[in-house]
mmCIF file with all atom_site columns, C-alpha atoms in Angstrom:
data_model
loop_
_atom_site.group_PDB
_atom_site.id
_atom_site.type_symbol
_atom_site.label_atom_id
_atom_site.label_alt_id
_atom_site.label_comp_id
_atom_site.label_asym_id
_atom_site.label_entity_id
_atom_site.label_seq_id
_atom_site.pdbx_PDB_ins_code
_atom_site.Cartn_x
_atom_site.Cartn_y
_atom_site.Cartn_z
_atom_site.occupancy
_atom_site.B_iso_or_equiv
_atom_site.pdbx_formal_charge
_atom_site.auth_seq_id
_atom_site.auth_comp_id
_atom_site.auth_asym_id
_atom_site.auth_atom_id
_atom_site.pdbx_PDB_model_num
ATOM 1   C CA . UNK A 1 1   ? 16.802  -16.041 17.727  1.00 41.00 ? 13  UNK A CA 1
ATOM 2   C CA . UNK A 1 2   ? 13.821  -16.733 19.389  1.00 39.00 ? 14  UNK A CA 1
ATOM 3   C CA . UNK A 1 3   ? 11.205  -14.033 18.590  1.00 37.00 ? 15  UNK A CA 1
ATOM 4   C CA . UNK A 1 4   ? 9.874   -11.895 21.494  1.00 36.00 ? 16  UNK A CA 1
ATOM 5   C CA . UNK A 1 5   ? 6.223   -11.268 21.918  1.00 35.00 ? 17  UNK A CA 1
ATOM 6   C CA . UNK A 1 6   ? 4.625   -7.902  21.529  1.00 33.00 ? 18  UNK A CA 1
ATOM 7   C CA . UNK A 1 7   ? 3.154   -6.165  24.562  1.00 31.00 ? 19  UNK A CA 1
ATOM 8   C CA . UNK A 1 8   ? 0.305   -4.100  24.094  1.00 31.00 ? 20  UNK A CA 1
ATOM 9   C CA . UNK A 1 9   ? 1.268   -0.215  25.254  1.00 32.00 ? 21  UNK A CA 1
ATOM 10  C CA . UNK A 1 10  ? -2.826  -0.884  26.751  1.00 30.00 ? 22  UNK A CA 1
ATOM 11  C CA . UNK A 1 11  ? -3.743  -4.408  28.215  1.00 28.00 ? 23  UNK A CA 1
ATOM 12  C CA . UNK A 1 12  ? -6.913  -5.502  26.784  1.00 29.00 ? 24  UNK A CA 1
ATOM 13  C CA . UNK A 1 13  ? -9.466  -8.459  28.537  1.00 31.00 ? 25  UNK A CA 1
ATOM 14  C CA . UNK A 1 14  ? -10.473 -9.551  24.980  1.00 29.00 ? 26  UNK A CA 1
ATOM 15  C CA . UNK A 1 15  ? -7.835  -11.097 22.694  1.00 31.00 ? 27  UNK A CA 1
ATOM 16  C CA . UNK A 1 16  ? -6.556  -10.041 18.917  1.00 34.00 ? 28  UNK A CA 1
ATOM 17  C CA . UNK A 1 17  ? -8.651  -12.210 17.376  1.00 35.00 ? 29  UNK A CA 1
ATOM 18  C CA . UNK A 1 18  ? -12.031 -10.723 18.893  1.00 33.00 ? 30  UNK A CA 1
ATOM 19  C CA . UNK A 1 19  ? -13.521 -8.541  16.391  1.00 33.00 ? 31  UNK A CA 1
ATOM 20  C CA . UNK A 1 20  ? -14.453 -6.495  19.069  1.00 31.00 ? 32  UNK A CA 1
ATOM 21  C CA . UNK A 1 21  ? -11.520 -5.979  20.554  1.00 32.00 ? 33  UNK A CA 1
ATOM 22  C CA . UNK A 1 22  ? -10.642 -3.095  18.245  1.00 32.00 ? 34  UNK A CA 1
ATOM 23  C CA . UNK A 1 23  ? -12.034 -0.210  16.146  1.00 33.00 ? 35  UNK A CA 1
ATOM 24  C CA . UNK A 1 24  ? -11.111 0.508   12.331  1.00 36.00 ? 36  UNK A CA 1
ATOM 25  C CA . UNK A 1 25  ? -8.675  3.395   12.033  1.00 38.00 ? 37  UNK A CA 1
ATOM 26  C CA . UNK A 1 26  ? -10.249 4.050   8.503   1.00 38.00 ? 38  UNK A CA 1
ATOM 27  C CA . UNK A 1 27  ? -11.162 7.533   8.522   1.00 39.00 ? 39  UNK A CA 1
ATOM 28  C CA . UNK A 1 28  ? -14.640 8.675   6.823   1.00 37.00 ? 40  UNK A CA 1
ATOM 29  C CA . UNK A 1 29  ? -15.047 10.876  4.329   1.00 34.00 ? 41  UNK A CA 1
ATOM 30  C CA . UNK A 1 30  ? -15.493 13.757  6.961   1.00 34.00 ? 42  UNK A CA 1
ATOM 31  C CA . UNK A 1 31  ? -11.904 13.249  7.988   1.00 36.00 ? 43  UNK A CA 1
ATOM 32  C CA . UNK A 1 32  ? -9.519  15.599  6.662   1.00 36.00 ? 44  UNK A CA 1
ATOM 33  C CA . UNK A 1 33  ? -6.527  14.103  5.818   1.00 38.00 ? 45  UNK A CA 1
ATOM 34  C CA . UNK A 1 34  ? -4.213  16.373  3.948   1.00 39.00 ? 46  UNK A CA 1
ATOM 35  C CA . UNK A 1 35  ? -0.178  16.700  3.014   1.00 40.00 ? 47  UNK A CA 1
ATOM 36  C CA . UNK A 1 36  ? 0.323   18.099  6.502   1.00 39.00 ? 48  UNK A CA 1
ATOM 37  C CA . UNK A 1 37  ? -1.161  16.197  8.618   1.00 42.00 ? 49  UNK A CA 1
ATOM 38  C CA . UNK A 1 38  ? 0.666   12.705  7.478   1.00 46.00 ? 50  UNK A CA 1
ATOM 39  C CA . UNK A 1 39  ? 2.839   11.113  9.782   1.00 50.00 ? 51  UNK A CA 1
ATOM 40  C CA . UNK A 1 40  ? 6.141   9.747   8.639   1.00 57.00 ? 52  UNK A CA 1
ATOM 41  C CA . UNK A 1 41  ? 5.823   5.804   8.121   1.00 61.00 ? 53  UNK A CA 1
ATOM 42  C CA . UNK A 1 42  ? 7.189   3.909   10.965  1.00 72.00 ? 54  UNK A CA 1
ATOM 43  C CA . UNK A 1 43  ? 7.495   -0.155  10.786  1.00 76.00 ? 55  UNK A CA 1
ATOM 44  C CA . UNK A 1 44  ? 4.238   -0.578  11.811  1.00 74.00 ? 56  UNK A CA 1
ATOM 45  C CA . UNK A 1 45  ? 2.668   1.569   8.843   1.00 72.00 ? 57  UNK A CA 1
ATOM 46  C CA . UNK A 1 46  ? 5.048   -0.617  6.493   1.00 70.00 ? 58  UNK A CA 1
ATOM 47  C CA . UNK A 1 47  ? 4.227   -3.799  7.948   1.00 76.00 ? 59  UNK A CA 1
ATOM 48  C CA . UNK A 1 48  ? 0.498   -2.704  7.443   1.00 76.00 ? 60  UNK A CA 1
ATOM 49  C CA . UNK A 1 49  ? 0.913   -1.334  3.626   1.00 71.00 ? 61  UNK A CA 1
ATOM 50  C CA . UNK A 1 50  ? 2.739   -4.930  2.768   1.00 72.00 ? 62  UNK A CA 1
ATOM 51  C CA . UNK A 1 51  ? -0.500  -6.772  5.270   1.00 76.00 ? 63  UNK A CA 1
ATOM 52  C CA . UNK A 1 52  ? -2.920  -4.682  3.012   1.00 74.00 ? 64  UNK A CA 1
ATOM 53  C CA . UNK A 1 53  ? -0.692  -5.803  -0.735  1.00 70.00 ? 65  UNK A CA 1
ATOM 54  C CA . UNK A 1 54  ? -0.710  -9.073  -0.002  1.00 75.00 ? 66  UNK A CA 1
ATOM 55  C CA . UNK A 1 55  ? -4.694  -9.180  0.770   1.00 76.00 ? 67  UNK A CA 1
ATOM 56  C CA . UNK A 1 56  ? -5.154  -6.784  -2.420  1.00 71.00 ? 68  UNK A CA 1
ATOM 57  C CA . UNK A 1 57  ? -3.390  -9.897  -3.995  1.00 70.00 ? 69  UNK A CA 1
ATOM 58  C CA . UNK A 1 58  ? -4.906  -12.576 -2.750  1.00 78.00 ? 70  UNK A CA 1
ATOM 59  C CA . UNK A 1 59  ? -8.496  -11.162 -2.428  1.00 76.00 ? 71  UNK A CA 1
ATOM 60  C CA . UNK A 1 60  ? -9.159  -11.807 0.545   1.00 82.00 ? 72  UNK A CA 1
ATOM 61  C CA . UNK A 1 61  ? -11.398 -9.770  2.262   1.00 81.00 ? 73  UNK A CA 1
ATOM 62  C CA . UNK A 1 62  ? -11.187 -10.734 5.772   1.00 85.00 ? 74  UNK A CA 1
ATOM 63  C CA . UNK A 1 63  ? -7.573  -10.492 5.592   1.00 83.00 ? 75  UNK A CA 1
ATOM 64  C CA . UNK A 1 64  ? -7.892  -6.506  4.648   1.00 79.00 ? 76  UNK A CA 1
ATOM 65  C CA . UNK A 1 65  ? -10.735 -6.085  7.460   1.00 81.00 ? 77  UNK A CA 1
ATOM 66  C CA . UNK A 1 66  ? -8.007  -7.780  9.603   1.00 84.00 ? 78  UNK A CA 1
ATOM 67  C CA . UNK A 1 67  ? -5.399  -5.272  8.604   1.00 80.00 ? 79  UNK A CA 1
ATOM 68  C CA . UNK A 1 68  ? -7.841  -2.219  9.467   1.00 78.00 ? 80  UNK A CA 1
ATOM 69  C CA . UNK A 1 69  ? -8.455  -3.676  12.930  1.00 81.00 ? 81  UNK A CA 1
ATOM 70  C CA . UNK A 1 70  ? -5.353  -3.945  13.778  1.00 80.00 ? 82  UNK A CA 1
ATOM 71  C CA . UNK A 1 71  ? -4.236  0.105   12.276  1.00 77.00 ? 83  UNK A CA 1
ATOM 72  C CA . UNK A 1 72  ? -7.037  0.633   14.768  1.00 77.00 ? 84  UNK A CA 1
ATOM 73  C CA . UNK A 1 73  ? -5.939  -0.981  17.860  1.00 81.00 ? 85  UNK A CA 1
ATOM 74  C CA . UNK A 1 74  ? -2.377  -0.152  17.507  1.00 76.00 ? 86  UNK A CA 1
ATOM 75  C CA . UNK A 1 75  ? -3.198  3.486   16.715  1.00 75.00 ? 87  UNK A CA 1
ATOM 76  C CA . UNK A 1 76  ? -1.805  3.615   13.068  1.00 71.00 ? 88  UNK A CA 1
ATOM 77  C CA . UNK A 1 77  ? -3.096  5.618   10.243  1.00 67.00 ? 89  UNK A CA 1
ATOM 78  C CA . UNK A 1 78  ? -3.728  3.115   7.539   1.00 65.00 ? 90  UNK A CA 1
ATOM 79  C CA . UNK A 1 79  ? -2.467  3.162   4.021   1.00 63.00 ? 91  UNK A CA 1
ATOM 80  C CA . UNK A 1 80  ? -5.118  4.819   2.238   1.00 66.00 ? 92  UNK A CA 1
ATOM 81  C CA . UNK A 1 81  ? -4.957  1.820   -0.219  1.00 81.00 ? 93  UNK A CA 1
ATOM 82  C CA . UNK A 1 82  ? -6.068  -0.263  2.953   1.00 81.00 ? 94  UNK A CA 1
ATOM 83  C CA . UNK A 1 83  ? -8.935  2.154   4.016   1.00 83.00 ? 95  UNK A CA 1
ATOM 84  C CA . UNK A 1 84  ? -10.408 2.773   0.333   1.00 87.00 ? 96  UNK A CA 1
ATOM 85  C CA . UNK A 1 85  ? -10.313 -0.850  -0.404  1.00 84.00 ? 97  UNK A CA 1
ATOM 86  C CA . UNK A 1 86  ? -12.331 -1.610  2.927   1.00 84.00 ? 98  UNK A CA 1
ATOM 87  C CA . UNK A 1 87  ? -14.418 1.498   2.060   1.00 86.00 ? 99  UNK A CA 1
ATOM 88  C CA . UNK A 1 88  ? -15.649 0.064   -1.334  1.00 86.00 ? 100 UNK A CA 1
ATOM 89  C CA . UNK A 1 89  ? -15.977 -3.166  -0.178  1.00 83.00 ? 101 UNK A CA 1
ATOM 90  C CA . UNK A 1 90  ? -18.269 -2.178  2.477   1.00 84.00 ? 102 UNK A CA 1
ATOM 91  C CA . UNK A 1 91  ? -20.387 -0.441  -0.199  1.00 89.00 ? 103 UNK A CA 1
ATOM 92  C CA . UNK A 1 92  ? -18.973 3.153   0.872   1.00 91.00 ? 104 UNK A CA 1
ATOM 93  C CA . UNK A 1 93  ? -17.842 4.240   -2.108  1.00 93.00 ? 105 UNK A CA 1
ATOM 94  C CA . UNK A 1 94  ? -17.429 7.600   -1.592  1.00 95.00 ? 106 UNK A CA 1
ATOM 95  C CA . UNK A 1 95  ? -15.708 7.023   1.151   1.00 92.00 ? 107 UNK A CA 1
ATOM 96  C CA . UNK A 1 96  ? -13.770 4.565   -0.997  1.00 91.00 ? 108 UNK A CA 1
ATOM 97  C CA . UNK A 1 97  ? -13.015 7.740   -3.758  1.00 93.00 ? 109 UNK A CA 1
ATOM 98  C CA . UNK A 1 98  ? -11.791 10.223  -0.897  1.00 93.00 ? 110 UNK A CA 1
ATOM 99  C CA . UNK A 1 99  ? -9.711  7.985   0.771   1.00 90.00 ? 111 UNK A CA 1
ATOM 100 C CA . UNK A 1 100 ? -7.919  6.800   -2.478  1.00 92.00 ? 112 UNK A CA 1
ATOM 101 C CA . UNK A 1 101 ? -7.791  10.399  -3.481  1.00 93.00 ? 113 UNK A CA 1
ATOM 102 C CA . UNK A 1 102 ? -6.214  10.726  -0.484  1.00 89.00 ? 114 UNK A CA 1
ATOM 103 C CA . UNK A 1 103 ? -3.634  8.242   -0.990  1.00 88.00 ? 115 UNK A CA 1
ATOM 104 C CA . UNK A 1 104 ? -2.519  8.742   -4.559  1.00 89.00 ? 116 UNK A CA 1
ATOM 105 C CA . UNK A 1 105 ? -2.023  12.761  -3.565  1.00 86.00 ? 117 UNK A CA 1
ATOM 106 C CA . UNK A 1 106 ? 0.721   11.495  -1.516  1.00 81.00 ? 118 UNK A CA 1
ATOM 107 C CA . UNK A 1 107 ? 2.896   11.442  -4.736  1.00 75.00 ? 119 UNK A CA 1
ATOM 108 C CA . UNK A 1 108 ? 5.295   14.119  -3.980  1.00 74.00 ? 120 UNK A CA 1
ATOM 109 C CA . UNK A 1 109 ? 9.186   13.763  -5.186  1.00 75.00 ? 121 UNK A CA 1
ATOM 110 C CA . UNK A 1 110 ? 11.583  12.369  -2.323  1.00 74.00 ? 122 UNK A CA 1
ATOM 111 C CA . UNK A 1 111 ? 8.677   10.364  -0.317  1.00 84.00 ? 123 UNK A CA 1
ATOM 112 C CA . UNK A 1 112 ? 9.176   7.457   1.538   1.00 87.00 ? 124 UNK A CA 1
ATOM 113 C CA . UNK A 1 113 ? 9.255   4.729   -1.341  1.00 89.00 ? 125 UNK A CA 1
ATOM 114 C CA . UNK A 1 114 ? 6.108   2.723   0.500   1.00 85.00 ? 126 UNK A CA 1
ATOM 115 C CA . UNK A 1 115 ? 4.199   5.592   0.867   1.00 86.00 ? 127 UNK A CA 1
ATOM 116 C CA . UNK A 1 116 ? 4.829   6.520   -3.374  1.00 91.00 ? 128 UNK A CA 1
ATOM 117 C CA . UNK A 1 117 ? 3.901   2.575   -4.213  1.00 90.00 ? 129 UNK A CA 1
ATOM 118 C CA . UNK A 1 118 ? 0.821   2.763   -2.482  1.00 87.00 ? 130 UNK A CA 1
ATOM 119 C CA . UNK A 1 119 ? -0.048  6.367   -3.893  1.00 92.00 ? 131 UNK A CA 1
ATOM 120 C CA . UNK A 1 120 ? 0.686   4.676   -7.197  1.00 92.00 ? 132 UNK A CA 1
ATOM 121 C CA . UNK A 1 121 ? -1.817  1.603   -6.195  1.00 90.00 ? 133 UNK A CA 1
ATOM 122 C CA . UNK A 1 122 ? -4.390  4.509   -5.374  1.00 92.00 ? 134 UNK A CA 1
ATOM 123 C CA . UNK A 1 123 ? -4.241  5.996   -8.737  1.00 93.00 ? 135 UNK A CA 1
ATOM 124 C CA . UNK A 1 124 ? -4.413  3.028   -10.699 1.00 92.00 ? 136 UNK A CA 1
ATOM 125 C CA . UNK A 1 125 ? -7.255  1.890   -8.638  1.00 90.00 ? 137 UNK A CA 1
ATOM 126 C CA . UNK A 1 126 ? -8.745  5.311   -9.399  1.00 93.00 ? 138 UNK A CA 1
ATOM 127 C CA . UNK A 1 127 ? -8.043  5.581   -13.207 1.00 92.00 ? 139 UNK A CA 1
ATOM 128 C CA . UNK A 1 128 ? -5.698  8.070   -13.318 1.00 93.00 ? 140 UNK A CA 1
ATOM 129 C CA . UNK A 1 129 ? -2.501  6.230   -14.707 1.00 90.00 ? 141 UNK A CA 1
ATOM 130 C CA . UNK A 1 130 ? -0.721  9.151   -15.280 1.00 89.00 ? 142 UNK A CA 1
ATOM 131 C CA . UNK A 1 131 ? -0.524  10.034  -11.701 1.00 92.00 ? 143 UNK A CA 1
ATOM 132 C CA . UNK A 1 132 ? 0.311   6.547   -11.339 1.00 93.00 ? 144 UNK A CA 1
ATOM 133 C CA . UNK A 1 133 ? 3.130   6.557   -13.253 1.00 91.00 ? 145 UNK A CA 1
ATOM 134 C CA . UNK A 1 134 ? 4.703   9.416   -11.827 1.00 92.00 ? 146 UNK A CA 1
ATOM 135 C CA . UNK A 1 135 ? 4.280   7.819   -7.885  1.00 93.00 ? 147 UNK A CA 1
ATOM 136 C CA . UNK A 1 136 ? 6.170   4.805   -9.332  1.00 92.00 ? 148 UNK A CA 1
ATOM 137 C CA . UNK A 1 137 ? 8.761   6.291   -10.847 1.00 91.00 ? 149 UNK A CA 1
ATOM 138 C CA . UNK A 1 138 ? 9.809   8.864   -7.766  1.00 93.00 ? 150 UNK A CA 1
ATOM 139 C CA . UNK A 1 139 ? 8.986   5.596   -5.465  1.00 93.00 ? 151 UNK A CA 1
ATOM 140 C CA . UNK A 1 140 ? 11.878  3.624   -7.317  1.00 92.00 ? 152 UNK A CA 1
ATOM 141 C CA . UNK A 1 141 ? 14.124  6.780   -7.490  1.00 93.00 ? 153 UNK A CA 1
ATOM 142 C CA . UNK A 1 142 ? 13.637  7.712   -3.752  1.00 93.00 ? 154 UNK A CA 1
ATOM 143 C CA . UNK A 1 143 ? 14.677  3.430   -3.161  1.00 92.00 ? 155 UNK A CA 1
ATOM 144 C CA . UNK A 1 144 ? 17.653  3.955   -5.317  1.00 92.00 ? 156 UNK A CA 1
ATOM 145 C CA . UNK A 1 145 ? 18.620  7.204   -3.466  1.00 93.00 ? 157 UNK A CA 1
ATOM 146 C CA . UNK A 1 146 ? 17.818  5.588   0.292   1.00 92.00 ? 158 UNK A CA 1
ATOM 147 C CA . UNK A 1 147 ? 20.212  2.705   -0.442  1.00 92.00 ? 159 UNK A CA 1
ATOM 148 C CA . UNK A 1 148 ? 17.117  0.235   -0.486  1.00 89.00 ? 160 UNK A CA 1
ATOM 149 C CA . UNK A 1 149 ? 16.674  -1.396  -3.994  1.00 88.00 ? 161 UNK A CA 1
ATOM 150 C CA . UNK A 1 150 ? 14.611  -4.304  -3.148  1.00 88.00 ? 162 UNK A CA 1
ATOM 151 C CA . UNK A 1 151 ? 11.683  -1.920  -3.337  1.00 89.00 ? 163 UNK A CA 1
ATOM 152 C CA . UNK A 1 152 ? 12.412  -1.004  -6.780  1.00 91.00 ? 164 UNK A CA 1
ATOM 153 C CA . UNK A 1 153 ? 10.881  -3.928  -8.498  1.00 91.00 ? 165 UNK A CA 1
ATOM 154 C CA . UNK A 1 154 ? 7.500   -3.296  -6.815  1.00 88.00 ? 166 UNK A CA 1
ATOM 155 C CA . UNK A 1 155 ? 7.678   0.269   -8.033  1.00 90.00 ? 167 UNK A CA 1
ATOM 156 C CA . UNK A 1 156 ? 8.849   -0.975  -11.421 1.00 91.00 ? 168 UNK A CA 1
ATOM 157 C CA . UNK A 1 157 ? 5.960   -3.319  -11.256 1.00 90.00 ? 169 UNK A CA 1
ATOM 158 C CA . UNK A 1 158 ? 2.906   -1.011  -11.195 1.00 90.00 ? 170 UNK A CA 1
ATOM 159 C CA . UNK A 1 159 ? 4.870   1.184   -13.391 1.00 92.00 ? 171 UNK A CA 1
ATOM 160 C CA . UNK A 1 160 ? 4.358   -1.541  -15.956 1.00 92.00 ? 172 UNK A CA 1
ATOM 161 C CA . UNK A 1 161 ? 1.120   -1.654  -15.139 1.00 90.00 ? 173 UNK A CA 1
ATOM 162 C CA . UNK A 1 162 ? 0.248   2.382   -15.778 1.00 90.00 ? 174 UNK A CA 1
ATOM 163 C CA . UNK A 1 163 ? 1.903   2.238   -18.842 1.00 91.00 ? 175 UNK A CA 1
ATOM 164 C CA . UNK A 1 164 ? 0.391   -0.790  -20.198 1.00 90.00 ? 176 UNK A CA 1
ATOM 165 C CA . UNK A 1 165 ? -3.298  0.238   -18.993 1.00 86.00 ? 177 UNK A CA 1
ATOM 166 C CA . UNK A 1 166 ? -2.370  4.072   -20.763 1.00 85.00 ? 178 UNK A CA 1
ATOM 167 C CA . UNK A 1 167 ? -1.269  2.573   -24.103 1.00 90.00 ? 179 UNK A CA 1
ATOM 168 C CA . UNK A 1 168 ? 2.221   2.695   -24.035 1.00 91.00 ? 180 UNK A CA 1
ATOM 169 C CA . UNK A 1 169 ? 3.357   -1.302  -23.959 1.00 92.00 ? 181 UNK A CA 1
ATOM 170 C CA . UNK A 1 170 ? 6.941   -0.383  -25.288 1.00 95.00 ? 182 UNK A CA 1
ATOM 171 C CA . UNK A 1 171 ? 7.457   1.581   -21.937 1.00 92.00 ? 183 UNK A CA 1
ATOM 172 C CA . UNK A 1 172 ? 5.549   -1.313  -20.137 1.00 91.00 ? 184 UNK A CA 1
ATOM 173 C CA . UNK A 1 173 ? 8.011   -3.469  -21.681 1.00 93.00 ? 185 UNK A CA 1
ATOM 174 C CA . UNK A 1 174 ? 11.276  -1.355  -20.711 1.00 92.00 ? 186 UNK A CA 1
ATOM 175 C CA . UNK A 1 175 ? 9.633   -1.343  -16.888 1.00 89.00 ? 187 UNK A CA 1
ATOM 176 C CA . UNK A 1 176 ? 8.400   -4.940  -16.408 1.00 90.00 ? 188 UNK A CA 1
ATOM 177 C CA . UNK A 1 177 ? 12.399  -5.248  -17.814 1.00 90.00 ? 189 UNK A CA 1
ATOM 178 C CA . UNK A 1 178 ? 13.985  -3.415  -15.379 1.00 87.00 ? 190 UNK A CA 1
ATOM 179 C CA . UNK A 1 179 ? 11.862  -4.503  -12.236 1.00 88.00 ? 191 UNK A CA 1
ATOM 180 C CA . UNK A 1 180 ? 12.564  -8.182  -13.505 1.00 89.00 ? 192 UNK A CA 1
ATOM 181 C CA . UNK A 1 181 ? 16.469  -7.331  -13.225 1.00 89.00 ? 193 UNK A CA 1
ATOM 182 C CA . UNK A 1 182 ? 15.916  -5.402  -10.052 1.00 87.00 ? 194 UNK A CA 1
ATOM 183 C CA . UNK A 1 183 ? 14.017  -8.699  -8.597  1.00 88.00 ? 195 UNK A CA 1
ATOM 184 C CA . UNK A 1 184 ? 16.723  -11.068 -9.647  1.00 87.00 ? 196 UNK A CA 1
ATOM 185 C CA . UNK A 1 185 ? 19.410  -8.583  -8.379  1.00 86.00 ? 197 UNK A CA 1
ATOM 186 C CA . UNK A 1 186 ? 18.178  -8.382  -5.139  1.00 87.00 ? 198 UNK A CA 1
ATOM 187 C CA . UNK A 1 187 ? 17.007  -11.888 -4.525  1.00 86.00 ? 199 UNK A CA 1
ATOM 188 C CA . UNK A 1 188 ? 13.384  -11.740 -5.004  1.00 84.00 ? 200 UNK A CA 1
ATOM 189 C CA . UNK A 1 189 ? 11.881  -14.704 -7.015  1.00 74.00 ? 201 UNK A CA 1
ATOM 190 C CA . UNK A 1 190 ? 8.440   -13.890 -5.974  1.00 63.00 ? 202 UNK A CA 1
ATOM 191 C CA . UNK A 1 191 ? 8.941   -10.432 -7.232  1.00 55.00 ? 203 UNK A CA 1
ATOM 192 C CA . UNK A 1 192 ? 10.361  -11.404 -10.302 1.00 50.00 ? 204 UNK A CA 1
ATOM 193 C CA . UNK A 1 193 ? 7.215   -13.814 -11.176 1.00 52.00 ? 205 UNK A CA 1
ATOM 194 C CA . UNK A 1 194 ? 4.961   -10.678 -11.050 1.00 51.00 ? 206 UNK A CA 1
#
């Protein structure tokens, strides 16, 4: 199939690539983001939360910039991963704290398995691996329940990495384990090499 182009819902003179062309959606410190006021994830949001991984991954800066500009144009609350990362980069790190606050406080039980993963990525990236762990663990459990297990292994994987970084490699072991199974189960080599 031949892939169809997107249409902007708002036609624009300037194109994508202009820097100008579109405003951050990463909320300030002022904004009040809370429980409530979170939208369910659409496509978009998950298509931005991988976007924002695979910069995290890569380090490349521009990339995550990228990512916020287009949450912006398109109207989509960023991952809070996405918006604390820019944040701190930027040299705004209190903006970088609240926002990843933010984001790991998303860790409730039966939450959309992105949403958990990137709570869990907030918490690590804040220090608090306990929180961490427990984001990871519900993310792979609401996968499991959903009927989509080729999340697990990412959940599995920064599960490993909470319970390494809190001093508990046996149960780092048992998780890097399981997500390795889960990766080969479902297909994902690249998953499996993390």
């Amino acid at each position: 199939a031949i892939p169809r182009a997107v249409t902007p819902a708002i036609p624009r003179a300037v194109t994508p690539a202009d820097p100008r062309a579109v405003t951050p959606a990463i909320p300030s410190a002022r904004t009040s983001v809370t429980p409530s006021t979170i939208t369910p994830p659409t496509p978009a949001t998950h298509l931005l939360a991988r976007a924002t991984e695979a910069a995290i991954y890569t380090g490349d800066l521009r990339r995550l910039r990228e990512a916020a500009r287009v949450a912006g144009r398109l109207g989509v609350v960023a991952p809070g991963t996405l918006g604390g990362l820019v944040a701190a980069f930027d040299g705004r790190y209190a903006d970088a704290r609240d926002l990843l606050k933010s984001a790991a406080g998303r860790c409730g039980p039966g939450g959309d398995p992105t949403v958990l993963i990137h709570a869990a990525i907030a918490a690590l990236l804040l220090g608090d691996h306990t929180r961490a762990a427990t984001a990871t663990v519900r993310a792979a459990a609401s996968a499991r329940a959903r009927g989509t297990p080729v999340t697990v292994p990412q959940a599995m994987e920064f599960r490993a990495y909470a319970d390494f970084w809190t001093g508990r490699p046996r149960a780092g072991e048992a998780a890097a384990t399981d997500a390795l199974w889960q990766a080969h189960a479902t297909g994902q080599d690249n998953g499996a090499c993390h």
